[in-house]
GROMACS .gro file of C-alpha atoms in nm:
model
  146
    1MET     CA    1  -0.001  -0.005   0.003
    2LYS     CA    2   0.285   0.240   0.076
    3THR     CA    3   0.436   0.175  -0.258
    4LYS     CA    4   0.102   0.262  -0.422
    5ILE     CA    5   0.081   0.588  -0.232
    6LEU     CA    6   0.441   0.663  -0.307
    7ALA     CA    7   0.392   0.595  -0.670
    8PHE     CA    8   0.073   0.803  -0.671
    9THR     CA    9   0.253   1.093  -0.503
   10LEU     CA   10   0.555   1.064  -0.731
   11THR     CA   11   0.336   1.066  -1.038
   12GLY     CA   12   0.147   1.373  -0.914
   13VAL     CA   13   0.474   1.560  -0.857
   14MET     CA   14   0.595   1.464  -1.205
   15ILE     CA   15   0.269   1.582  -1.365
   16ALA     CA   16   0.284   1.908  -1.161
   17ALA     CA   17   0.652   1.974  -1.265
   18SER     CA   18   0.575   1.898  -1.637
   19LEU     CA   19   0.276   2.128  -1.635
   20THR     CA   20   0.492   2.412  -1.488
   21THR     CA   21   0.748   2.346  -1.746
   22PHE     CA   22   0.486   2.357  -2.032
   23ALA     CA   23   0.347   2.679  -1.877
   24GLN     CA   24   0.705   2.836  -1.885
   25GLU     CA   25   0.770   2.718  -2.234
   26ASP     CA   26   0.439   2.857  -2.352
   27LYS     CA   27   0.513   3.186  -2.186
   28LYS     CA   28   0.854   3.200  -2.368
   29ALA     CA   29   0.683   3.114  -2.693
   30LYS     CA   30   0.447   3.401  -2.643
   31GLU     CA   31   0.730   3.642  -2.571
   32ALA     CA   32   0.915   3.519  -2.875
   33ARG     CA   33   0.603   3.573  -3.099
   34LYS     CA   34   0.566   3.918  -2.953
   35ASP     CA   35   0.931   3.994  -3.012
   36LEU     CA   36   0.900   3.872  -3.382
   37THR     CA   37   0.586   4.082  -3.431
   38GLU     CA   38   0.762   4.393  -3.310
   39ALA     CA   39   1.063   4.324  -3.527
   40LYS     CA   40   0.841   4.284  -3.834
   41LYS     CA   41   0.664   4.607  -3.752
   42ASP     CA   42   1.003   4.789  -3.711
   43LEU     CA   43   1.123   4.657  -4.040
   44ARG     CA   44   0.818   4.780  -4.219
   45GLU     CA   45   0.852   5.122  -4.060
   46ALA     CA   46   1.220   5.124  -4.172
   47LYS     CA   47   1.136   5.036  -4.526
   48THR     CA   48   0.871   5.303  -4.532
   49ASP     CA   49   1.118   5.566  -4.391
   50SER     CA   50   1.372   5.454  -4.651
   51ALA     CA   51   1.117   5.480  -4.930
   52ALA     CA   52   1.014   5.827  -4.821
   53ASP     CA   53   1.394   5.928  -4.794
   54TYR     CA   54   1.450   5.798  -5.142
   55GLN     CA   55   1.158   5.977  -5.295
   56LYS     CA   56   1.257   6.313  -5.115
   57PHE     CA   57   1.616   6.275  -5.228
   58LYS     CA   58   1.519   6.187  -5.582
   59THR     CA   59   1.278   6.489  -5.614
   60ALA     CA   60   1.539   6.721  -5.489
   61ALA     CA   61   1.802   6.588  -5.723
   62GLU     CA   62   1.578   6.593  -6.025
   63THR     CA   63   1.493   6.963  -5.947
   64LYS     CA   64   1.873   7.040  -5.934
   65ILE     CA   65   1.929   6.857  -6.265
   66ARG     CA   66   1.662   7.054  -6.431
   67GLU     CA   67   1.813   7.378  -6.287
   68ASN     CA   68   2.153   7.266  -6.428
   69GLN     CA   69   1.987   7.185  -6.769
   70MET     CA   70   1.865   7.554  -6.781
   71GLU     CA   71   2.197   7.686  -6.681
   72ILE     CA   72   2.377   7.481  -6.941
   73ALA     CA   73   2.123   7.589  -7.205
   74SER     CA   74   2.194   7.952  -7.138
   75LEU     CA   75   2.568   7.887  -7.144
   76LYS     CA   76   2.521   7.725  -7.496
   77ALA     CA   77   2.313   8.024  -7.606
   78LYS     CA   78   2.577   8.270  -7.482
   79LYS     CA   79   2.770   8.408  -7.782
   80SER     CA   80   3.142   8.500  -7.749
   81THR     CA   81   3.351   8.747  -7.935
   82ASP     CA   82   3.662   8.558  -7.853
   83THR     CA   83   3.897   8.378  -8.092
   84LYS     CA   84   3.777   8.049  -8.261
   85GLU     CA   85   4.012   7.850  -8.031
   86VAL     CA   86   3.862   7.999  -7.717
   87LYS     CA   87   3.504   7.938  -7.847
   88ASP     CA   88   3.588   7.577  -7.931
   89ARG     CA   89   3.727   7.509  -7.583
   90TYR     CA   90   3.421   7.688  -7.435
   91ASP     CA   91   3.186   7.463  -7.644
   92LYS     CA   92   3.364   7.149  -7.546
   93ARG     CA   93   3.348   7.240  -7.180
   94VAL     CA   94   2.974   7.316  -7.208
   95ILE     CA   95   2.915   6.980  -7.394
   96ALA     CA   96   3.124   6.804  -7.115
   97LEU     CA   97   2.901   6.962  -6.850
   98GLU     CA   98   2.584   6.870  -7.032
   99GLN     CA   99   2.708   6.505  -7.044
  100LYS     CA  100   2.794   6.502  -6.684
  101ASN     CA  101   2.435   6.636  -6.597
  102HIS     CA  102   2.285   6.369  -6.828
  103ASP     CA  103   2.492   6.095  -6.638
  104LEU     CA  104   2.367   6.223  -6.308
  105LYS     CA  105   2.011   6.208  -6.435
  106LYS     CA  106   2.060   5.841  -6.536
  107LYS     CA  107   2.232   5.766  -6.193
  108ILE     CA  108   1.935   5.907  -5.993
  109ASN     CA  109   1.685   5.731  -6.207
  110GLY     CA  110   1.867   5.398  -6.147
  111ALA     CA  111   1.892   5.470  -5.764
  112GLY     CA  112   1.588   5.253  -5.697
  113THR     CA  113   1.792   4.944  -5.733
  114VAL     CA  114   2.059   5.054  -5.477
  115LYS     CA  115   2.047   4.834  -5.171
  116THR     CA  116   1.943   4.989  -4.841
  117SER     CA  117   2.283   4.919  -4.685
  118ALA     CA  118   2.458   5.116  -4.983
  119TRP     CA  119   2.212   5.406  -4.974
  120PRO     CA  120   2.415   5.646  -4.750
  121LYS     CA  121   2.730   5.590  -4.964
  122PHE     CA  122   2.525   5.647  -5.284
  123LYS     CA  123   2.378   5.969  -5.150
  124ARG     CA  124   2.720   6.090  -5.045
  125GLU     CA  125   2.882   6.013  -5.388
  126PHE     CA  126   2.583   6.164  -5.571
  127ASN     CA  127   2.579   6.497  -5.378
  128HIS     CA  128   2.954   6.515  -5.424
  129ASP     CA  129   2.918   6.480  -5.807
  130MET     CA  130   2.630   6.720  -5.813
  131ASN     CA  131   2.820   6.984  -5.614
  132GLU     CA  132   3.116   6.943  -5.850
  133LEU     CA  133   2.894   6.992  -6.151
  134GLY     CA  134   2.743   7.301  -5.987
  135HIS     CA  135   3.088   7.448  -5.927
  136ALA     CA  136   3.197   7.363  -6.285
  137ILE     CA  137   2.902   7.541  -6.431
  138LYS     CA  138   2.961   7.849  -6.220
  139ASP     CA  139   3.333   7.842  -6.310
  140ILE     CA  140   3.298   7.790  -6.686
  141GLY     CA  141   3.326   8.157  -6.772
  142VAL     CA  142   3.615   8.213  -6.538
  143ASP     CA  143   3.961   8.191  -6.670
  144ASN     CA  144   4.172   8.028  -6.395
  145ALA     CA  145   4.500   8.041  -6.592
  146LYS     CA  146   4.563   8.406  -6.507
   0.00000   0.00000   0.00000
């Protein structure tokens, strides 16, 4: 009889221990599911922020490219009374600026394929190239060889 009581008590203790363990595992699983849901939400928000940043940057870049096109067009229309050699050099520089502006336009239109991790580097390089073009447009009429 003692063995039956002992076996029954031992079985009860084992069942109670396993139920407690299952309850703890269920609690951990719920926390893991909650963490996963929060991580997915954060990822969606990051993607949304990234897309908004891309659109804002692209719009600003396209505006600047259009401004450059207008400035280049006015440089092309500008007539010079200098020698043929100076005119030819000027025309070549204007054409080079126009090509650089066109290349930047292609680059910004292809920016949608840039990986999120490479986006800051792309922006930095694009802004650098855009600033260089802006300075070159402003300096085209200045003779730095003096």
